[in-house]
mmCIF file of C-alpha atoms in Angstrom:
data_model
loop_
_atom_site.group_PDB
_atom_site.id
_atom_site.type_symbol
_atom_site.label_atom_id
_atom_site.label_comp_id
_atom_site.label_asym_id
_atom_site.label_seq_id
_atom_site.Cartn_x
_atom_site.Cartn_y
_atom_site.Cartn_z
ATOM 1 C CA MET S 1 25.352 -10.029 -11.559
ATOM 2 C CA ASN S 2 22.007 -9.177 -13.174
ATOM 3 C CA LYS S 3 20.737 -11.042 -16.250
ATOM 4 C CA ALA S 4 21.045 -8.003 -18.559
ATOM 5 C CA ARG S 5 24.710 -7.604 -17.681
ATOM 6 C CA LYS S 6 25.385 -11.317 -18.201
ATOM 7 C CA ARG S 7 23.747 -11.199 -21.655
ATOM 8 C CA ALA S 8 25.713 -8.073 -22.612
ATOM 9 C CA ARG S 9 28.991 -9.654 -21.529
ATOM 10 C CA GLU S 10 28.344 -12.748 -23.633
ATOM 11 C CA LYS S 11 27.389 -10.610 -26.616
ATOM 12 C CA PHE S 12 30.559 -8.539 -26.226
ATOM 13 C CA ARG S 13 32.705 -11.671 -26.094
ATOM 14 C CA GLU S 14 31.087 -13.090 -29.221
ATOM 15 C CA MET S 15 31.622 -9.889 -31.234
ATOM 16 C CA ARG S 16 35.416 -10.231 -31.026
ATOM 17 C CA PHE S 17 36.308 -7.269 -33.292
ATOM 18 C CA GLY S 18 35.674 -3.557 -32.890
ATOM 19 C CA LEU S 19 36.672 -0.236 -34.453
ATOM 20 C CA PHE S 20 38.233 2.387 -32.168
ATOM 21 C CA VAL S 21 38.075 5.987 -33.427
ATOM 22 C CA HIS S 22 40.036 8.812 -31.834
ATOM 23 C CA TRP S 23 38.641 12.091 -33.085
ATOM 24 C CA GLY S 24 38.563 15.547 -31.561
ATOM 25 C CA VAL S 25 39.575 19.153 -31.946
ATOM 26 C CA TYR S 26 43.236 18.030 -31.700
ATOM 27 C CA SER S 27 42.877 16.508 -35.185
ATOM 28 C CA VAL S 28 43.042 20.050 -36.624
ATOM 29 C CA LEU S 29 46.764 20.152 -35.771
ATOM 30 C CA GLY S 30 47.392 16.629 -37.103
ATOM 31 C CA ARG S 31 49.966 15.759 -34.455
ATOM 32 C CA GLY S 32 48.082 13.282 -32.285
ATOM 33 C CA GLU S 33 45.720 13.545 -29.335
ATOM 34 C CA TRP S 34 48.464 14.462 -26.824
ATOM 35 C CA VAL S 35 49.499 17.586 -28.733
ATOM 36 C CA MET S 36 48.196 20.063 -26.131
ATOM 37 C CA HIS S 37 50.243 18.393 -23.403
ATOM 38 C CA ASN S 38 53.327 17.474 -25.433
ATOM 39 C CA GLU S 39 53.782 20.945 -26.905
ATOM 40 C CA ASN S 40 52.700 22.846 -23.773
ATOM 41 C CA ILE S 41 50.020 24.727 -25.679
ATOM 42 C CA PRO S 42 48.279 27.221 -23.339
ATOM 43 C CA LYS S 43 44.545 26.714 -22.850
ATOM 44 C CA LYS S 44 43.595 30.016 -24.486
ATOM 45 C CA GLN S 45 45.675 29.233 -27.567
ATOM 46 C CA TYR S 46 44.410 25.650 -27.779
ATOM 47 C CA GLN S 47 40.818 26.838 -27.425
ATOM 48 C CA LYS S 48 41.175 28.757 -30.686
ATOM 49 C CA LEU S 49 41.180 25.418 -32.530
ATOM 50 C CA VAL S 50 37.420 25.435 -31.998
ATOM 51 C CA LEU S 51 37.224 28.194 -34.621
ATOM 52 C CA GLU S 52 38.948 25.947 -37.185
ATOM 53 C CA PHE S 53 37.193 22.670 -36.425
ATOM 54 C CA ASN S 54 34.421 22.126 -38.945
ATOM 55 C CA PRO S 55 34.155 18.442 -40.017
ATOM 56 C CA THR S 56 31.796 18.983 -42.932
ATOM 57 C CA GLN S 57 32.721 15.641 -44.551
ATOM 58 C CA PHE S 58 31.731 13.554 -41.542
ATOM 59 C CA ASN S 59 29.118 10.955 -42.430
ATOM 60 C CA ALA S 60 27.992 8.763 -39.533
ATOM 61 C CA ASP S 61 26.222 6.275 -41.773
ATOM 62 C CA LYS S 62 29.360 5.868 -43.894
ATOM 63 C CA TRP S 63 31.506 5.247 -40.798
ATOM 64 C CA VAL S 64 29.142 2.619 -39.417
ATOM 65 C CA SER S 65 28.551 1.003 -42.827
ATOM 66 C CA MET S 66 32.325 0.665 -43.229
ATOM 67 C CA THR S 67 32.564 -0.827 -39.731
ATOM 68 C CA LYS S 68 29.955 -3.429 -40.630
ATOM 69 C CA SER S 69 31.331 -4.161 -44.112
ATOM 70 C CA VAL S 70 34.804 -5.037 -42.819
ATOM 71 C CA GLY S 71 33.373 -7.439 -40.262
ATOM 72 C CA LYS S 72 33.546 -5.339 -37.135
ATOM 73 C CA CYS S 73 30.690 -5.727 -34.675
ATOM 74 C CA TYR S 74 31.129 -2.679 -32.461
ATOM 75 C CA ILE S 75 32.562 0.808 -32.563
ATOM 76 C CA THR S 76 34.108 2.794 -29.711
ATOM 77 C CA VAL S 77 34.312 6.554 -30.321
ATOM 78 C CA THR S 78 35.869 9.345 -28.294
ATOM 79 C CA ALA S 79 33.150 11.480 -26.701
ATOM 80 C CA LYS S 80 35.705 13.432 -24.647
ATOM 81 C CA HIS S 81 39.476 13.099 -24.538
ATOM 82 C CA TYR S 82 42.118 14.481 -22.165
ATOM 83 C CA ASP S 83 41.848 17.958 -23.690
ATOM 84 C CA GLY S 84 38.331 18.288 -22.243
ATOM 85 C CA PHE S 85 36.653 19.041 -25.572
ATOM 86 C CA CYS S 86 33.301 17.279 -25.942
ATOM 87 C CA MET S 87 32.447 15.689 -29.274
ATOM 88 C CA TYR S 88 28.775 15.683 -28.291
ATOM 89 C CA ASP S 89 26.159 18.183 -27.173
ATOM 90 C CA SER S 90 26.814 18.158 -23.437
ATOM 91 C CA HIS S 91 24.546 20.342 -21.338
ATOM 92 C CA LEU S 92 27.319 20.613 -18.728
ATOM 93 C CA THR S 93 29.883 22.613 -20.729
ATOM 94 C CA ASP S 94 30.178 25.147 -23.543
ATOM 95 C CA TYR S 95 33.433 23.569 -24.695
ATOM 96 C CA LYS S 96 31.854 21.261 -27.265
ATOM 97 C CA ILE S 97 31.462 20.568 -30.972
ATOM 98 C CA THR S 98 27.949 22.031 -31.177
ATOM 99 C CA ASN S 99 29.527 25.422 -30.426
ATOM 100 C CA THR S 100 31.814 25.206 -33.468
ATOM 101 C CA SER S 101 30.904 26.193 -37.022
ATOM 102 C CA TYR S 102 29.820 22.578 -37.507
ATOM 103 C CA LYS S 103 27.067 22.929 -34.853
ATOM 104 C CA LYS S 104 25.906 19.290 -35.219
ATOM 105 C CA ASP S 105 26.236 16.418 -32.736
ATOM 106 C CA PRO S 106 28.274 13.553 -34.290
ATOM 107 C CA ILE S 107 27.700 11.213 -31.364
ATOM 108 C CA ALA S 108 23.938 11.533 -31.825
ATOM 109 C CA ALA S 109 24.376 10.750 -35.531
ATOM 110 C CA LEU S 110 26.571 7.732 -34.758
ATOM 111 C CA ALA S 111 24.096 6.415 -32.189
ATOM 112 C CA LYS S 112 21.345 6.586 -34.811
ATOM 113 C CA ALA S 113 23.502 4.922 -37.497
ATOM 114 C CA CYS S 114 24.596 2.153 -35.120
ATOM 115 C CA GLN S 115 20.991 1.407 -34.266
ATOM 116 C CA LYS S 116 20.134 1.274 -37.984
ATOM 117 C CA HIS S 117 22.989 -1.107 -38.854
ATOM 118 C CA LYS S 118 22.806 -3.134 -35.625
ATOM 119 C CA ILE S 119 26.340 -2.201 -34.573
ATOM 120 C CA ALA S 120 27.031 -1.838 -30.850
ATOM 121 C CA LEU S 121 28.224 1.646 -29.798
ATOM 122 C CA LEU S 122 30.596 2.235 -26.901
ATOM 123 C CA LEU S 123 31.630 5.733 -25.909
ATOM 124 C CA TYR S 124 35.136 6.670 -24.815
ATOM 125 C CA TYR S 125 35.301 9.236 -22.019
ATOM 126 C CA SER S 126 38.375 10.607 -20.275
ATOM 127 C CA PRO S 127 38.042 11.472 -16.563
ATOM 128 C CA LEU S 128 41.513 13.027 -16.884
ATOM 129 C CA ASP S 129 40.974 16.622 -18.038
ATOM 130 C CA TRP S 130 43.660 19.167 -18.970
ATOM 131 C CA PHE S 131 41.086 21.904 -19.563
ATOM 132 C CA HIS S 132 38.523 21.905 -16.737
ATOM 133 C CA PRO S 133 39.726 24.328 -13.986
ATOM 134 C CA ALA S 134 38.344 22.218 -11.124
ATOM 135 C CA TYR S 135 40.501 19.211 -12.073
ATOM 136 C CA GLU S 136 43.477 20.716 -10.229
ATOM 137 C CA THR S 137 41.681 22.951 -7.721
ATOM 138 C CA ASP S 138 38.448 21.314 -6.504
ATOM 139 C CA TRP S 139 38.406 17.533 -6.755
ATOM 140 C CA GLU S 140 34.917 17.070 -5.313
ATOM 141 C CA THR S 141 33.422 19.536 -7.776
ATOM 142 C CA TYR S 142 35.285 17.984 -10.673
ATOM 143 C CA THR S 143 34.254 14.448 -9.645
ATOM 144 C CA ARG S 144 30.600 15.446 -9.664
ATOM 145 C CA HIS S 145 31.102 17.086 -13.064
ATOM 146 C CA TRP S 146 32.628 14.097 -14.825
ATOM 147 C CA HIS S 147 30.225 11.638 -13.221
ATOM 148 C CA TRP S 148 27.310 13.750 -14.454
ATOM 149 C CA GLN S 149 28.782 13.815 -17.959
ATOM 150 C CA VAL S 150 29.145 10.026 -18.093
ATOM 151 C CA LEU S 151 25.556 9.576 -16.900
ATOM 152 C CA GLU S 152 24.519 12.203 -19.441
ATOM 153 C CA LEU S 153 26.010 10.047 -22.215
ATOM 154 C CA PHE S 154 23.866 7.096 -21.164
ATOM 155 C CA ARG S 155 20.723 9.194 -20.889
ATOM 156 C CA LYS S 156 21.208 10.920 -24.254
ATOM 157 C CA TYR S 157 22.605 8.132 -26.452
ATOM 158 C CA SER S 158 21.902 4.760 -24.747
ATOM 159 C CA PRO S 159 25.301 3.276 -25.674
ATOM 160 C CA PHE S 160 26.089 -0.408 -25.287
ATOM 161 C CA GLY S 161 28.885 0.566 -22.926
ATOM 162 C CA ILE S 162 31.418 3.102 -21.685
ATOM 163 C CA TRP S 163 35.210 3.025 -22.176
ATOM 164 C CA LEU S 164 36.996 5.155 -19.558
ATOM 165 C CA ASP S 165 40.612 6.267 -19.874
ATOM 166 C CA GLY S 166 42.802 8.475 -17.702
ATOM 167 C CA CYS S 167 42.275 7.224 -14.158
ATOM 168 C CA TRP S 168 45.902 6.070 -14.330
ATOM 169 C CA HIS S 169 46.778 9.746 -13.700
ATOM 170 C CA LYS S 170 45.800 9.326 -10.032
ATOM 171 C CA PRO S 171 46.370 5.586 -9.435
ATOM 172 C CA GLU S 172 46.534 5.536 -5.623
ATOM 173 C CA ARG S 173 43.340 4.232 -3.996
ATOM 174 C CA LEU S 174 41.867 4.094 -7.464
ATOM 175 C CA ASP S 175 38.270 3.309 -6.554
ATOM 176 C CA SER S 176 37.894 5.795 -3.723
ATOM 177 C CA THR S 177 39.845 8.564 -5.477
ATOM 178 C CA TRP S 178 37.676 8.497 -8.603
ATOM 179 C CA LYS S 179 34.549 7.091 -6.868
ATOM 180 C CA LEU S 180 34.301 4.508 -9.592
ATOM 181 C CA THR S 181 32.044 1.918 -7.965
ATOM 182 C CA GLN S 182 29.659 4.707 -7.032
ATOM 183 C CA LEU S 183 29.556 5.828 -10.676
ATOM 184 C CA TYR S 184 29.128 2.286 -11.995
ATOM 185 C CA GLN S 185 26.151 1.693 -9.715
ATOM 186 C CA GLU S 186 24.554 4.902 -10.997
ATOM 187 C CA ILE S 187 25.191 3.814 -14.603
ATOM 188 C CA ARG S 188 23.439 0.501 -14.031
ATOM 189 C CA LYS S 189 20.383 2.235 -12.629
ATOM 190 C CA ILE S 190 20.028 3.765 -16.113
ATOM 191 C CA ALA S 191 21.397 0.842 -18.154
ATOM 192 C CA PRO S 192 21.443 -2.473 -16.224
ATOM 193 C CA GLY S 193 23.267 -4.231 -19.052
ATOM 194 C CA ALA S 194 25.929 -1.584 -19.652
ATOM 195 C CA ILE S 195 29.406 -2.876 -20.500
ATOM 196 C CA ILE S 196 32.045 -1.011 -18.488
ATOM 197 C CA ALA S 197 35.728 -0.840 -19.433
ATOM 198 C CA ASN S 198 38.347 1.280 -17.686
ATOM 199 C CA ASN S 199 41.875 1.551 -19.056
ATOM 200 C CA HIS S 200 43.468 2.280 -15.661
ATOM 201 C CA HIS S 201 46.184 -0.421 -15.970
ATOM 202 C CA GLN S 202 45.207 -2.075 -12.685
ATOM 203 C CA ALA S 203 43.245 -5.241 -11.909
ATOM 204 C CA PRO S 204 39.579 -4.707 -12.837
ATOM 205 C CA LEU S 205 37.127 -3.720 -10.108
ATOM 206 C CA PRO S 206 34.128 -6.019 -9.484
ATOM 207 C CA GLU S 207 31.756 -3.696 -11.356
ATOM 208 C CA GLU S 208 34.049 -3.470 -14.410
ATOM 209 C CA ASP S 209 33.413 -5.942 -17.234
ATOM 210 C CA VAL S 210 36.360 -5.490 -19.594
ATOM 211 C CA GLN S 211 40.066 -5.583 -18.818
ATOM 212 C CA THR S 212 41.767 -3.697 -21.627
ATOM 213 C CA PHE S 213 45.376 -4.241 -22.673
ATOM 214 C CA GLU S 214 46.833 -1.205 -24.426
ATOM 215 C CA GLN S 215 49.112 -1.906 -27.417
ATOM 216 C CA ASP S 216 49.655 -5.475 -26.207
ATOM 217 C CA LEU S 217 48.036 -8.883 -26.245
ATOM 218 C CA PRO S 218 46.568 -10.025 -22.916
ATOM 219 C CA GLY S 219 49.349 -11.226 -20.650
ATOM 220 C CA GLU S 220 52.045 -9.213 -22.445
ATOM 221 C CA ASN S 221 53.585 -5.916 -21.384
ATOM 222 C CA THR S 222 55.953 -4.905 -24.170
ATOM 223 C CA ALA S 223 54.453 -1.393 -24.258
ATOM 224 C CA GLY S 224 54.805 -0.908 -20.492
ATOM 225 C CA PHE S 225 51.124 -0.128 -19.881
ATOM 226 C CA ASN S 226 49.914 -3.554 -18.751
ATOM 227 C CA PRO S 227 51.597 -4.750 -15.547
ATOM 228 C CA THR S 228 48.587 -6.775 -14.368
ATOM 229 C CA THR S 229 47.844 -10.310 -15.505
ATOM 230 C CA PRO S 230 44.531 -11.159 -17.209
ATOM 231 C CA ALA S 231 41.798 -11.568 -14.601
ATOM 232 C CA GLU S 232 39.870 -14.828 -14.850
ATOM 233 C CA ASP S 233 36.453 -13.242 -14.262
ATOM 234 C CA ALA S 234 36.891 -10.374 -16.759
ATOM 235 C CA LEU S 235 36.384 -10.022 -20.484
ATOM 236 C CA HIS S 236 39.656 -9.259 -22.244
ATOM 237 C CA GLU S 237 40.304 -6.755 -25.006
ATOM 238 C CA THR S 238 43.417 -5.565 -26.805
ATOM 239 C CA CYS S 239 43.280 -1.980 -28.049
ATOM 240 C CA MET S 240 45.883 -1.303 -30.702
ATOM 241 C CA THR S 241 46.761 1.325 -33.291
ATOM 242 C CA VAL S 242 47.321 0.721 -36.996
ATOM 243 C CA ASN S 243 50.327 3.063 -36.931
ATOM 244 C CA ASN S 244 51.977 4.625 -33.845
ATOM 245 C CA SER S 245 49.237 7.175 -33.116
ATOM 246 C CA TRP S 246 45.764 7.138 -31.624
ATOM 247 C CA GLY S 247 44.600 10.542 -32.855
ATOM 248 C CA TYR S 248 45.194 11.746 -36.419
ATOM 249 C CA ASN S 249 48.906 12.291 -37.050
ATOM 250 C CA ALA S 250 49.709 13.484 -40.569
ATOM 251 C CA ASN S 251 53.401 12.596 -40.191
ATOM 252 C CA ASP S 252 52.968 9.051 -38.891
ATOM 253 C CA HIS S 253 53.400 6.716 -41.860
ATOM 254 C CA ASN S 254 54.508 3.652 -39.896
ATOM 255 C CA HIS S 255 51.435 1.570 -40.679
ATOM 256 C CA GLN S 256 51.245 -2.117 -39.849
ATOM 257 C CA SER S 257 50.431 -4.310 -42.816
ATOM 258 C CA THR S 258 47.070 -5.979 -43.361
ATOM 259 C CA GLU S 259 48.716 -9.347 -42.724
ATOM 260 C CA GLU S 260 50.152 -8.177 -39.392
ATOM 261 C CA LEU S 261 46.750 -6.883 -38.282
ATOM 262 C CA ILE S 262 45.004 -10.137 -39.250
ATOM 263 C CA ARG S 263 47.545 -12.047 -37.191
ATOM 264 C CA ILE S 264 46.851 -9.793 -34.193
ATOM 265 C CA LEU S 265 43.102 -10.402 -34.559
ATOM 266 C CA SER S 266 43.753 -14.135 -34.777
ATOM 267 C CA SER S 267 46.031 -14.040 -31.721
ATOM 268 C CA CYS S 268 43.401 -12.154 -29.731
ATOM 269 C CA ALA S 269 40.753 -14.747 -30.586
ATOM 270 C CA GLY S 270 43.162 -17.524 -29.601
ATOM 271 C CA LEU S 271 43.591 -15.823 -26.230
ATOM 272 C CA ASP S 272 39.794 -15.506 -25.827
ATOM 273 C CA ALA S 273 40.051 -11.738 -26.247
ATOM 274 C CA ASN S 274 38.572 -9.044 -28.488
ATOM 275 C CA LEU S 275 40.565 -6.723 -30.721
ATOM 276 C CA LEU S 276 39.677 -3.025 -30.684
ATOM 277 C CA LEU S 277 41.595 -1.653 -33.675
ATOM 278 C CA ASN S 278 42.129 2.101 -33.679
ATOM 279 C CA ILE S 279 42.123 4.695 -36.433
ATOM 280 C CA GLY S 280 42.342 8.471 -36.074
ATOM 281 C CA SER S 281 39.842 10.435 -38.124
ATOM 282 C CA GLN S 282 41.044 13.441 -40.109
ATOM 283 C CA PRO S 283 39.764 16.884 -39.035
ATOM 284 C CA ASP S 284 37.171 16.980 -41.839
ATOM 285 C CA GLY S 285 35.613 13.752 -40.569
ATOM 286 C CA THR S 286 37.023 11.394 -43.208
ATOM 287 C CA ILE S 287 39.202 8.305 -42.744
ATOM 288 C CA GLN S 288 42.590 8.385 -44.452
ATOM 289 C CA PRO S 289 43.189 5.931 -47.335
ATOM 290 C CA GLU S 290 45.890 3.911 -45.526
ATOM 291 C CA PHE S 291 43.383 2.930 -42.847
ATOM 292 C CA VAL S 292 40.604 2.188 -45.326
ATOM 293 C CA GLU S 293 42.928 -0.051 -47.362
ATOM 294 C CA ARG S 294 43.860 -2.130 -44.325
ATOM 295 C CA LEU S 295 40.328 -2.343 -43.011
ATOM 296 C CA ASN S 296 39.113 -3.566 -46.408
ATOM 297 C CA GLY S 297 41.881 -6.173 -46.473
ATOM 298 C CA ILE S 298 40.892 -7.478 -43.054
ATOM 299 C CA GLY S 299 37.273 -7.483 -44.200
ATOM 300 C CA LYS S 300 38.108 -9.762 -47.148
ATOM 301 C CA TRP S 301 39.816 -12.203 -44.816
ATOM 302 C CA ILE S 302 36.880 -12.152 -42.396
ATOM 303 C CA LYS S 303 34.382 -12.907 -45.163
ATOM 304 C CA GLN S 304 36.267 -16.149 -45.781
ATOM 305 C CA TYR S 305 37.353 -17.069 -42.266
ATOM 306 C CA GLY S 306 35.095 -15.131 -39.899
ATOM 307 C CA GLN S 307 33.580 -18.283 -38.429
ATOM 308 C CA ALA S 308 36.983 -19.047 -36.903
ATOM 309 C CA VAL S 309 36.827 -15.768 -34.948
ATOM 310 C CA TYR S 310 33.231 -14.772 -34.198
ATOM 311 C CA GLN S 311 31.364 -16.580 -31.443
ATOM 312 C CA THR S 312 34.435 -18.676 -30.696
ATOM 313 C CA ARG S 313 36.405 -19.207 -27.526
ATOM 314 C CA GLY S 314 40.146 -19.392 -27.093
ATOM 315 C CA ARG S 315 42.764 -20.613 -24.645
ATOM 316 C CA ILE S 316 42.557 -24.276 -25.655
ATOM 317 C CA VAL S 317 46.350 -24.500 -25.780
ATOM 318 C CA PRO S 318 49.022 -21.773 -25.488
ATOM 319 C CA GLU S 319 49.889 -19.929 -28.684
ATOM 320 C CA GLN S 320 52.436 -21.824 -30.763
ATOM 321 C CA GLN S 321 55.195 -20.566 -33.050
ATOM 322 C CA TRP S 322 53.118 -21.629 -36.050
ATOM 323 C CA GLY S 323 49.791 -20.209 -34.845
ATOM 324 C CA THR S 324 46.904 -20.480 -32.414
ATOM 325 C CA LEU S 325 43.564 -22.249 -31.875
ATOM 326 C CA THR S 326 39.964 -21.203 -31.383
ATOM 327 C CA HIS S 327 36.887 -23.332 -30.895
ATOM 328 C CA GLY S 328 33.136 -23.130 -31.287
ATOM 329 C CA GLY S 329 30.187 -25.201 -30.150
ATOM 330 C CA ASN S 330 31.855 -26.335 -26.915
ATOM 331 C CA CYS S 331 34.819 -27.701 -28.888
ATOM 332 C CA SER S 332 32.598 -29.312 -31.532
ATOM 333 C CA TYR S 333 34.712 -27.302 -33.983
ATOM 334 C CA ILE S 334 38.358 -26.418 -33.483
ATOM 335 C CA TYR S 335 40.039 -23.937 -35.809
ATOM 336 C CA ILE S 336 43.777 -23.910 -36.387
ATOM 337 C CA HIS S 337 45.021 -20.410 -37.242
ATOM 338 C CA LEU S 338 48.232 -21.047 -39.126
ATOM 339 C CA TRP S 339 50.623 -18.181 -39.765
ATOM 340 C CA GLU S 340 53.500 -20.248 -40.954
ATOM 341 C CA ALA S 341 53.570 -23.862 -42.085
ATOM 342 C CA PRO S 342 56.071 -26.014 -40.167
ATOM 343 C CA SER S 343 58.889 -27.338 -42.325
ATOM 344 C CA THR S 344 57.600 -30.861 -41.688
ATOM 345 C CA LEU S 345 54.148 -29.825 -42.991
ATOM 346 C CA ARG S 346 52.713 -31.351 -39.829
ATOM 347 C CA VAL S 347 50.962 -29.548 -36.994
ATOM 348 C CA ARG S 348 51.137 -31.409 -33.707
ATOM 349 C CA LEU S 349 48.594 -30.588 -31.007
ATOM 350 C CA PRO S 350 48.289 -31.941 -27.497
ATOM 351 C CA ALA S 351 45.332 -34.189 -26.761
ATOM 352 C CA LEU S 352 42.114 -32.272 -27.466
ATOM 353 C CA PRO S 353 38.906 -32.258 -25.391
ATOM 354 C CA LYS S 354 37.056 -34.347 -27.989
ATOM 355 C CA HIS S 355 37.916 -37.097 -30.466
ATOM 356 C CA VAL S 356 38.698 -35.741 -33.942
ATOM 357 C CA ARG S 357 36.423 -37.129 -36.644
ATOM 358 C CA LYS S 358 37.667 -35.117 -39.625
ATOM 359 C CA ALA S 359 39.995 -32.280 -40.564
ATOM 360 C CA TYR S 360 39.868 -29.975 -43.569
ATOM 361 C CA TRP S 361 41.217 -26.749 -45.051
ATOM 362 C CA LEU S 362 38.521 -24.180 -44.269
ATOM 363 C CA SER S 363 38.446 -22.165 -47.510
ATOM 364 C CA THR S 364 38.332 -25.172 -49.885
ATOM 365 C CA LYS S 365 36.970 -27.926 -47.598
ATOM 366 C CA GLN S 366 39.921 -30.054 -48.806
ATOM 367 C CA PRO S 367 40.235 -33.043 -46.422
ATOM 368 C CA LEU S 368 43.457 -33.264 -44.415
ATOM 369 C CA SER S 369 44.926 -36.520 -43.169
ATOM 370 C CA PHE S 370 45.665 -36.821 -39.445
ATOM 371 C CA THR S 371 46.592 -39.246 -36.725
ATOM 372 C CA GLN S 372 45.603 -39.155 -33.060
ATOM 373 C CA ASP S 373 46.231 -41.054 -29.859
ATOM 374 C CA ALA S 374 45.716 -40.414 -26.171
ATOM 375 C CA ASN S 375 48.503 -37.833 -26.067
ATOM 376 C CA ALA S 376 48.343 -35.844 -29.288
ATOM 377 C CA VAL S 377 46.771 -35.077 -32.638
ATOM 378 C CA GLU S 378 48.993 -34.590 -35.692
ATOM 379 C CA ILE S 379 47.553 -32.995 -38.830
ATOM 380 C CA ARG S 380 49.248 -32.940 -42.228
ATOM 381 C CA ILE S 381 49.238 -29.540 -43.902
ATOM 382 C CA PRO S 382 48.988 -29.276 -47.710
ATOM 383 C CA LYS S 383 52.040 -28.085 -49.598
ATOM 384 C CA PHE S 384 50.301 -24.930 -50.881
ATOM 385 C CA ALA S 385 50.173 -23.663 -47.304
#
């Protein structure tokens, strides 16, 4: 593994928290990113959405500033989803946002804003394509096409990494079918330190850096997408929606609370994983108030407790009913993430890697009494918890 890739992997691990944005021509209908497939909309009819898509309220700097203000360190944005529509100025297709009334290139604007605010940009790209005619008729031609588009993204926008999704559609002989290792080697000729994630629901290939768990914590499979166990040599990331939809869905009001989302972030950190939290942009390029409210709430928590998440490691002990642990400085600091105080007001931990010298409540620095022996550490929790 080259030095640039090693540095990028460590940086990605330390960032811990990212914003996922699903946005495309499907947002015009407001029924999620699968609407073309789910409602069997013919290509010619679906293509007419291009005439309606004009996100005049999109502001790349505002998106990235919001990402930074709520404590997120990277942003992953859909450059092309399953419907084949490109949200960037691809030279390899006419089916793209620069051929709408909007005419501008939002990915170029986001790349510039991310550079300005020092936020890492990853680009989502779907090899699965419901629109391109060669996908079903000429696999070799289509493979060359999508490989060229991914390389085009690196040449045009220099992203921190790529986030692929859709290879699960043809899962047999995954690497040889999609020629993934071949693509990854070409990517690293352009960007030696590129972070590569592929949401194919199988064990990561050697050239892939991030094993993503969709709608689940690493090691869980409640959503049915994650049958493989976390790989020891991979970075881990949970991608999760605020409501039940990835793309904008005007009728989906089942939003998780701010508290639930903070707990998920905390759980991810305790499992030594990142959280990539998704929102679906509205067709005009704005973020709906329910998402903004929750992001701001998480941001307030991070301003107070961010040190217990960023640049920490997890997997000291398995997650407990009352919470989880993270650590920094090679276990010089251990953070207890407490989501419910035990009735005894005592938290009992197994023996820790280092002797405990002091314990305190992070927000107030109030000292906490504790006992320790060769087998365990027991910390008393204040009543206000």
